[in-house]
Amino acid sequence: MNAAVVDLGQVRGLALFRARGTRIRHIAADAYSVPSASGRGGYVVDVAKKTCTCPAHEESGASCKHMWAVAYSRRDRELPLSVVESEVSEAVRRIYTQNARAYDNAQCEEEERVQILLRALCDGIAEKPRGGRGRPRAALGDLVYCATLKVYGLMSGRRSSTEMRAAVARGHIKRAPAFNSLFRFMERADTTPLLKMLVQESAKPFREIEHSFAVDSTGFSTNTYVRYFDYAHGEDRSVQRWVKGHVMVGTMTHIIVSVNVTTNEGPGSGDAPNLPELVQQAAANGFDVREVSADKAYLSHENLAVIEAVGAQPYIPFKSNNNPSGSPAWNRMYHLFSLNPDVFKINYHKRSAVEASFSAKKRKFGSSLRSKTRTAQFNEVLLKCLCFNLSCIVHAIHELDLAPEFWTPAAEVKS
Ligand SMILES: [Zn+2]
C-alpha cells in the first residue's frame, strides 16, 4: 500500500462534497452539519474530536464520507485536481472490481432496481395524443420499457409474455404490448432520437461526479449482409454489415454521457467527425467537461477547438509526423504534450476506461445485433447503451451513494 491509495470513505466524501458541498454548514466551533448522501436528513461532524453522528462512523470509528466531505469543504484536504481525479478513479476501479460483497448486493438487487429506474426514465417520455378509433395504441413509455428489458435479458423471447404480465402486475406498464408493436417500434426512425435522449438522461445523475471523459467507438456485428458488385473480379459479393457505436464516457464510472450510431463505413462513420457532437451534447446536458481524451484517430484542428470551446483540456496524442505548429488549440496541446509528457500520459490513459466499458457492455449485453434492418440495428445499439447505463447507476447507488433523479433541470444541479 502506498500513500497515494485513497480509501472508500475518501472517494465517497469527495463525491458527496461535489454533489452537496454547498449545503455543508458551520454550526459552532469545530462542528459542521453535513447533508446525507441520500438527500434525507444529515449528520454532525466534529473536526477537532474527529467524530460523526452517522451510523457508519459510530460503528467503525473510522473516517466516514461526511468527515472527508467537511475536510474538502474546509480545504484541509487540497490536492492538485489531476491527482485527486486519478487517485479517485483508481480507487473507484478497485472498488468496482474488488468489493465483492457490495458487488453481490448490486447484482441481486440489480434486476429490481433496473426495472424501477427504467420506469422512472420512461415516465418522462411525452406520449403522442391518440387519434381515431380501433385498437388502443401501446403507450410509448411502455414500448421503451419492454424493448429495453428485452435487450437487458430480463425478458427473454420464450418467457417474455410471462414477464410482461409480471410488469403489468408491478404497475410498470398498463398492458403488455403486442409482439408487432414492439417490432414496429424498433423499426421506426423516430425511435432513434428518443433512445439517444434517454441514454443522455440516464447519465445526468453523474453530472456532479464525472468531469473527465474519453471518446471512442466500437463495432457490433449483425446477421445481415450488404451485397455489392466487385468490378475487379466481375462478380457479386456480399460482406457482413457492421454497426458502429460512438460514445463519450465518464472515466470514473464509465457512464455513457453521449452516443451516436453509424454504419461501419461511408459518410459520417469515421471516428474523428463524431467527436464534436458527443462533446457538445455532454456540455449541453450540464456536464462540467474538464478533460477529454481520445486516441490519435481523433486528432484534428476542429476537434481540439470543440473540446477547448466547452472549457476542457484535450488529451489526444500526436503522431510522430505531426507538425508542431497549427491552430492555437493545436499549439497549446503540443506544448503540453512535449513539456509534460507524464501528465499527458496519465490523462491520456484514462481513455482505457472506454475500452473497459465497451468490453463490460459486450460481455453483459452481447456484441451482436438481432435486428434485421439498419434502423432497428441502430436502435438496438442504443438500447444496449441504455441497459449499460442502468447497470452503471445501480452500481453507483451502492458504491457512491448516488441518489439518481431524472428529468430535473440542469440549473438545479450546477453548483
Ligand atoms: Zn459520517
PDB file of C-alpha atoms in Angstrom, residues 78-271:
ATOM      1  CA  GLU A  78      -6.493  20.198  -1.057  1.00  0.00           C
ATOM      2  CA  LEU A  79      -4.797  18.066  -3.627  1.00  0.00           C
ATOM      3  CA  PRO A  80      -3.956  19.001  -7.202  1.00  0.00           C
ATOM      4  CA  LEU A  81      -7.086  18.256  -9.183  1.00  0.00           C
ATOM      5  CA  SER A  82      -5.440  15.829 -11.585  1.00  0.00           C
ATOM      6  CA  VAL A  83      -4.012  13.824  -8.674  1.00  0.00           C
ATOM      7  CA  VAL A  84      -7.382  13.673  -6.962  1.00  0.00           C
ATOM      8  CA  GLU A  85      -9.069  12.626 -10.180  1.00  0.00           C
ATOM      9  CA  SER A  86      -6.614   9.870 -10.965  1.00  0.00           C
ATOM     10  CA  GLU A  87      -6.476   8.564  -7.394  1.00  0.00           C
ATOM     11  CA  VAL A  88     -10.199   8.608  -7.105  1.00  0.00           C
ATOM     12  CA  SER A  89     -10.774   6.892 -10.414  1.00  0.00           C
ATOM     13  CA  GLU A  90      -8.191   4.286  -9.451  1.00  0.00           C
ATOM     14  CA  ALA A  91      -9.938   3.773  -6.128  1.00  0.00           C
ATOM     15  CA  VAL A  92     -13.319   3.529  -7.820  1.00  0.00           C
ATOM     16  CA  ARG A  93     -11.901   0.997 -10.240  1.00  0.00           C
ATOM     17  CA  ARG A  94     -10.619  -1.083  -7.344  1.00  0.00           C
ATOM     18  CA  ILE A  95     -13.910  -0.808  -5.533  1.00  0.00           C
ATOM     19  CA  TYR A  96     -15.812  -1.796  -8.657  1.00  0.00           C
ATOM     20  CA  THR A  97     -13.657  -4.804  -9.312  1.00  0.00           C
ATOM     21  CA  GLN A  98     -12.756  -5.975  -5.826  1.00  0.00           C
ATOM     22  CA  ASN A  99     -15.532  -5.112  -3.440  1.00  0.00           C
ATOM     23  CA  ALA A 100     -17.154  -8.463  -3.944  1.00  0.00           C
ATOM     24  CA  ARG A 101     -19.758  -8.096  -1.219  1.00  0.00           C
ATOM     25  CA  ALA A 102     -21.075  -4.774  -2.454  1.00  0.00           C
ATOM     26  CA  TYR A 103     -20.952  -6.148  -5.979  1.00  0.00           C
ATOM     27  CA  ASP A 104     -23.052  -9.143  -4.963  1.00  0.00           C
ATOM     28  CA  ASN A 105     -25.575  -6.829  -3.348  1.00  0.00           C
ATOM     29  CA  ALA A 106     -25.720  -4.815  -6.525  1.00  0.00           C
ATOM     30  CA  GLN A 107     -26.153  -7.990  -8.548  1.00  0.00           C
ATOM     31  CA  CYS A 108     -29.007  -9.464  -6.586  1.00  0.00           C
ATOM     32  CA  GLU A 109     -30.878  -6.213  -6.441  1.00  0.00           C
ATOM     33  CA  GLU A 110     -29.945  -5.152  -9.938  1.00  0.00           C
ATOM     34  CA  GLU A 111     -32.940  -6.660 -11.708  1.00  0.00           C
ATOM     35  CA  GLU A 112     -35.449  -4.920  -9.465  1.00  0.00           C
ATOM     36  CA  ARG A 113     -33.551  -1.632  -9.386  1.00  0.00           C
ATOM     37  CA  VAL A 114     -33.189  -1.569 -13.148  1.00  0.00           C
ATOM     38  CA  GLN A 115     -36.923  -2.040 -13.597  1.00  0.00           C
ATOM     39  CA  ILE A 116     -37.695   0.840 -11.227  1.00  0.00           C
ATOM     40  CA  LEU A 117     -35.071   3.187 -12.728  1.00  0.00           C
ATOM     41  CA  LEU A 118     -36.228   2.358 -16.233  1.00  0.00           C
ATOM     42  CA  ARG A 119     -39.837   3.090 -15.341  1.00  0.00           C
ATOM     43  CA  ALA A 120     -38.769   6.467 -13.871  1.00  0.00           C
ATOM     44  CA  LEU A 121     -36.983   7.252 -17.145  1.00  0.00           C
ATOM     45  CA  CYS A 122     -39.951   6.150 -19.257  1.00  0.00           C
ATOM     46  CA  ASP A 123     -42.255   8.355 -17.190  1.00  0.00           C
ATOM     47  CA  GLY A 124     -40.524  11.379 -18.715  1.00  0.00           C
ATOM     48  CA  ILE A 125     -41.457  10.401 -22.271  1.00  0.00           C
ATOM     49  CA  ALA A 126     -44.172  12.591 -23.707  1.00  0.00           C
ATOM     50  CA  GLU A 127     -46.988  10.449 -25.120  1.00  0.00           C
ATOM     51  CA  LYS A 128     -48.343  11.379 -28.503  1.00  0.00           C
ATOM     52  CA  PRO A 129     -52.057  12.198 -28.476  1.00  0.00           C
ATOM     53  CA  ARG A 130     -54.137   9.313 -29.740  1.00  0.00           C
ATOM     54  CA  GLY A 131     -56.452   9.814 -32.677  1.00  0.00           C
ATOM     55  CA  GLY A 132     -59.024   7.684 -34.465  1.00  0.00           C
ATOM     56  CA  ARG A 133     -60.739   4.544 -33.317  1.00  0.00           C
ATOM     57  CA  GLY A 134     -59.798   0.891 -33.243  1.00  0.00           C
ATOM     58  CA  ARG A 135     -57.367  -0.972 -31.059  1.00  0.00           C
ATOM     59  CA  PRO A 136     -55.758   1.378 -28.475  1.00  0.00           C
ATOM     60  CA  ARG A 137     -52.139   2.080 -29.302  1.00  0.00           C
ATOM     61  CA  ALA A 138     -49.461   0.921 -26.847  1.00  0.00           C
ATOM     62  CA  ALA A 139     -48.032   3.778 -24.785  1.00  0.00           C
ATOM     63  CA  LEU A 140     -44.588   4.883 -25.992  1.00  0.00           C
ATOM     64  CA  GLY A 141     -43.175   4.630 -22.470  1.00  0.00           C
ATOM     65  CA  ASP A 142     -44.404   1.022 -22.230  1.00  0.00           C
ATOM     66  CA  LEU A 143     -42.781   0.157 -25.555  1.00  0.00           C
ATOM     67  CA  VAL A 144     -39.433   1.611 -24.425  1.00  0.00           C
ATOM     68  CA  TYR A 145     -39.767  -0.214 -21.096  1.00  0.00           C
ATOM     69  CA  CYS A 146     -40.369  -3.604 -22.714  1.00  0.00           C
ATOM     70  CA  ALA A 147     -37.831  -3.161 -25.539  1.00  0.00           C
ATOM     71  CA  THR A 148     -35.122  -2.198 -23.014  1.00  0.00           C
ATOM     72  CA  LEU A 149     -35.805  -5.093 -20.657  1.00  0.00           C
ATOM     73  CA  LYS A 150     -35.719  -7.445 -23.640  1.00  0.00           C
ATOM     74  CA  VAL A 151     -32.235  -6.267 -24.570  1.00  0.00           C
ATOM     75  CA  TYR A 152     -31.264  -6.397 -20.893  1.00  0.00           C
ATOM     76  CA  GLY A 153     -32.087 -10.084 -20.937  1.00  0.00           C
ATOM     77  CA  LEU A 154     -34.753  -9.674 -18.282  1.00  0.00           C
ATOM     78  CA  MET A 155     -37.369 -10.520 -20.908  1.00  0.00           C
ATOM     79  CA  SER A 156     -36.203 -13.442 -22.960  1.00  0.00           C
ATOM     80  CA  GLY A 157     -38.191 -14.487 -26.007  1.00  0.00           C
ATOM     81  CA  ARG A 158     -39.942 -17.543 -24.610  1.00  0.00           C
ATOM     82  CA  ARG A 159     -40.542 -16.106 -21.159  1.00  0.00           C
ATOM     83  CA  SER A 160     -41.366 -12.592 -22.272  1.00  0.00           C
ATOM     84  CA  SER A 161     -45.163 -12.880 -22.166  1.00  0.00           C
ATOM     85  CA  THR A 162     -44.974 -14.084 -18.556  1.00  0.00           C
ATOM     86  CA  GLU A 163     -42.543 -11.283 -17.738  1.00  0.00           C
ATOM     87  CA  MET A 164     -44.724  -8.671 -19.379  1.00  0.00           C
ATOM     88  CA  ARG A 165     -47.684  -9.866 -17.295  1.00  0.00           C
ATOM     89  CA  ALA A 166     -45.443  -9.506 -14.245  1.00  0.00           C
ATOM     90  CA  ALA A 167     -44.602  -5.943 -15.324  1.00  0.00           C
ATOM     91  CA  VAL A 168     -48.324  -5.199 -15.583  1.00  0.00           C
ATOM     92  CA  ALA A 169     -48.814  -6.675 -12.102  1.00  0.00           C
ATOM     93  CA  ARG A 170     -45.985  -4.455 -10.764  1.00  0.00           C
ATOM     94  CA  GLY A 171     -47.787  -1.473 -12.245  1.00  0.00           C
ATOM     95  CA  HIS A 172     -44.826  -0.698 -14.521  1.00  0.00           C
ATOM     96  CA  ILE A 173     -46.795  -0.999 -17.766  1.00  0.00           C
ATOM     97  CA  LYS A 174     -50.509  -0.620 -18.470  1.00  0.00           C
ATOM     98  CA  ARG A 175     -50.770  -3.648 -20.728  1.00  0.00           C
ATOM     99  CA  ALA A 176     -48.349  -5.970 -22.480  1.00  0.00           C
ATOM    100  CA  PRO A 177     -47.638  -4.609 -25.971  1.00  0.00           C
ATOM    101  CA  ALA A 178     -48.256  -6.979 -28.882  1.00  0.00           C
ATOM    102  CA  PHE A 179     -45.198  -8.516 -30.499  1.00  0.00           C
ATOM    103  CA  ASN A 180     -45.883  -6.491 -33.644  1.00  0.00           C
ATOM    104  CA  SER A 181     -45.986  -3.160 -31.804  1.00  0.00           C
ATOM    105  CA  LEU A 182     -42.568  -3.845 -30.296  1.00  0.00           C
ATOM    106  CA  PHE A 183     -41.263  -4.873 -33.682  1.00  0.00           C
ATOM    107  CA  ARG A 184     -42.588  -1.707 -35.341  1.00  0.00           C
ATOM    108  CA  PHE A 185     -41.177   0.429 -32.511  1.00  0.00           C
ATOM    109  CA  MET A 186     -37.677  -0.920 -33.257  1.00  0.00           C
ATOM    110  CA  GLU A 187     -38.112  -0.292 -36.993  1.00  0.00           C
ATOM    111  CA  ARG A 188     -39.161   3.326 -36.643  1.00  0.00           C
ATOM    112  CA  ALA A 189     -36.687   6.104 -37.483  1.00  0.00           C
ATOM    113  CA  ASP A 190     -38.109   8.425 -34.802  1.00  0.00           C
ATOM    114  CA  THR A 191     -37.241   5.828 -32.139  1.00  0.00           C
ATOM    115  CA  THR A 192     -33.535   6.687 -32.642  1.00  0.00           C
ATOM    116  CA  PRO A 193     -33.572  10.286 -31.304  1.00  0.00           C
ATOM    117  CA  LEU A 194     -35.853   9.193 -28.454  1.00  0.00           C
ATOM    118  CA  LEU A 195     -33.420   6.463 -27.348  1.00  0.00           C
ATOM    119  CA  LYS A 196     -30.441   8.810 -27.685  1.00  0.00           C
ATOM    120  CA  MET A 197     -32.201  11.255 -25.412  1.00  0.00           C
ATOM    121  CA  LEU A 198     -32.907   8.505 -22.861  1.00  0.00           C
ATOM    122  CA  VAL A 199     -29.250   7.430 -22.811  1.00  0.00           C
ATOM    123  CA  GLN A 200     -28.267  11.055 -22.128  1.00  0.00           C
ATOM    124  CA  GLU A 201     -30.949  11.458 -19.481  1.00  0.00           C
ATOM    125  CA  SER A 202     -29.837   8.278 -17.729  1.00  0.00           C
ATOM    126  CA  ALA A 203     -26.325   9.780 -17.409  1.00  0.00           C
ATOM    127  CA  LYS A 204     -27.419  13.081 -15.882  1.00  0.00           C
ATOM    128  CA  PRO A 205     -27.296  11.901 -12.243  1.00  0.00           C
ATOM    129  CA  PHE A 206     -23.499  11.688 -12.795  1.00  0.00           C
ATOM    130  CA  ARG A 207     -23.115  15.408 -13.554  1.00  0.00           C
ATOM    131  CA  GLU A 208     -21.544  16.142 -10.180  1.00  0.00           C
ATOM    132  CA  ILE A 209     -19.266  13.107 -10.264  1.00  0.00           C
ATOM    133  CA  GLU A 210     -17.826  12.944 -13.764  1.00  0.00           C
ATOM    134  CA  HIS A 211     -15.553  15.674 -15.130  1.00  0.00           C
ATOM    135  CA  SER A 212     -13.071  13.653 -17.134  1.00  0.00           C
ATOM    136  CA  PHE A 213     -14.227  11.890 -20.292  1.00  0.00           C
ATOM    137  CA  ALA A 214     -12.984   9.636 -23.048  1.00  0.00           C
ATOM    138  CA  VAL A 215     -14.292   9.244 -26.581  1.00  0.00           C
ATOM    139  CA  ASP A 216     -14.113   6.019 -28.570  1.00  0.00           C
ATOM    140  CA  SER A 217     -16.018   3.774 -30.944  1.00  0.00           C
ATOM    141  CA  THR A 218     -16.789   0.082 -31.162  1.00  0.00           C
ATOM    142  CA  GLY A 219     -18.318  -2.254 -33.730  1.00  0.00           C
ATOM    143  CA  PHE A 220     -21.371  -4.502 -33.384  1.00  0.00           C
ATOM    144  CA  SER A 221     -21.809  -7.451 -35.712  1.00  0.00           C
ATOM    145  CA  THR A 222     -25.094  -8.251 -37.448  1.00  0.00           C
ATOM    146  CA  ASN A 223     -26.547 -11.215 -39.272  1.00  0.00           C
ATOM    147  CA  THR A 224     -27.246  -9.135 -42.336  1.00  0.00           C
ATOM    148  CA  TYR A 225     -25.106  -8.813 -45.426  1.00  0.00           C
ATOM    149  CA  VAL A 226     -24.515  -5.993 -47.854  1.00  0.00           C
ATOM    150  CA  ARG A 227     -24.367  -7.088 -51.498  1.00  0.00           C
ATOM    151  CA  TYR A 228     -22.121  -5.257 -53.902  1.00  0.00           C
ATOM    152  CA  PHE A 229     -20.646  -5.802 -57.362  1.00  0.00           C
ATOM    153  CA  ASP A 230     -16.903  -6.373 -57.327  1.00  0.00           C
ATOM    154  CA  TYR A 231     -15.652  -4.810 -60.570  1.00  0.00           C
ATOM    155  CA  ALA A 232     -12.124  -6.143 -60.145  1.00  0.00           C
ATOM    156  CA  HIS A 233     -13.349  -9.728 -60.144  1.00  0.00           C
ATOM    157  CA  GLY A 234     -16.527  -9.133 -62.150  1.00  0.00           C
ATOM    158  CA  GLU A 235     -18.833 -10.835 -59.648  1.00  0.00           C
ATOM    159  CA  ASP A 236     -21.433 -10.216 -56.962  1.00  0.00           C
ATOM    160  CA  ARG A 237     -20.114 -10.316 -53.442  1.00  0.00           C
ATOM    161  CA  SER A 238     -21.524  -9.696 -50.023  1.00  0.00           C
ATOM    162  CA  VAL A 239     -19.981  -8.535 -46.765  1.00  0.00           C
ATOM    163  CA  GLN A 240     -21.340  -8.777 -43.276  1.00  0.00           C
ATOM    164  CA  ARG A 241     -22.810  -5.488 -42.108  1.00  0.00           C
ATOM    165  CA  TRP A 242     -21.312  -3.907 -39.012  1.00  0.00           C
ATOM    166  CA  VAL A 243     -22.736  -1.089 -36.980  1.00  0.00           C
ATOM    167  CA  LYS A 244     -20.546   1.336 -35.091  1.00  0.00           C
ATOM    168  CA  GLY A 245     -21.339   2.909 -31.729  1.00  0.00           C
ATOM    169  CA  HIS A 246     -19.542   6.198 -30.972  1.00  0.00           C
ATOM    170  CA  VAL A 247     -19.601   7.135 -27.297  1.00  0.00           C
ATOM    171  CA  MET A 248     -18.261   9.548 -24.746  1.00  0.00           C
ATOM    172  CA  VAL A 249     -17.957   8.004 -21.271  1.00  0.00           C
ATOM    173  CA  GLY A 250     -17.021   9.286 -17.837  1.00  0.00           C
ATOM    174  CA  THR A 251     -13.646   7.827 -16.908  1.00  0.00           C
ATOM    175  CA  MET A 252     -14.639   7.214 -13.285  1.00  0.00           C
ATOM    176  CA  THR A 253     -17.843   5.234 -13.553  1.00  0.00           C
ATOM    177  CA  HIS A 254     -17.864   4.546 -17.322  1.00  0.00           C
ATOM    178  CA  ILE A 255     -21.335   6.012 -17.666  1.00  0.00           C
ATOM    179  CA  ILE A 256     -22.159   6.807 -21.317  1.00  0.00           C
ATOM    180  CA  VAL A 257     -22.946  10.522 -21.442  1.00  0.00           C
ATOM    181  CA  SER A 258     -23.487  10.838 -25.189  1.00  0.00           C
ATOM    182  CA  VAL A 259     -23.770   8.383 -28.066  1.00  0.00           C
ATOM    183  CA  ASN A 260     -24.098   8.237 -31.812  1.00  0.00           C
ATOM    184  CA  VAL A 261     -24.588   5.215 -34.072  1.00  0.00           C
ATOM    185  CA  THR A 262     -23.412   4.929 -37.680  1.00  0.00           C
ATOM    186  CA  THR A 263     -22.719   2.263 -40.268  1.00  0.00           C
ATOM    187  CA  ASN A 264     -19.209   0.855 -40.247  1.00  0.00           C
ATOM    188  CA  GLU A 265     -18.231   2.574 -43.489  1.00  0.00           C
ATOM    189  CA  GLY A 266     -19.334   5.524 -45.546  1.00  0.00           C
ATOM    190  CA  PRO A 267     -20.064   9.187 -44.861  1.00  0.00           C
ATOM    191  CA  GLY A 268     -20.104  10.181 -41.177  1.00  0.00           C
ATOM    192  CA  SER A 269     -18.827   6.796 -39.977  1.00  0.00           C
ATOM    193  CA  GLY A 270     -15.266   7.960 -39.234  1.00  0.00           C
ATOM    194  CA  ASP A 271     -14.205   8.350 -35.614  1.00  0.00           C
TER     195      ASP A 271
END
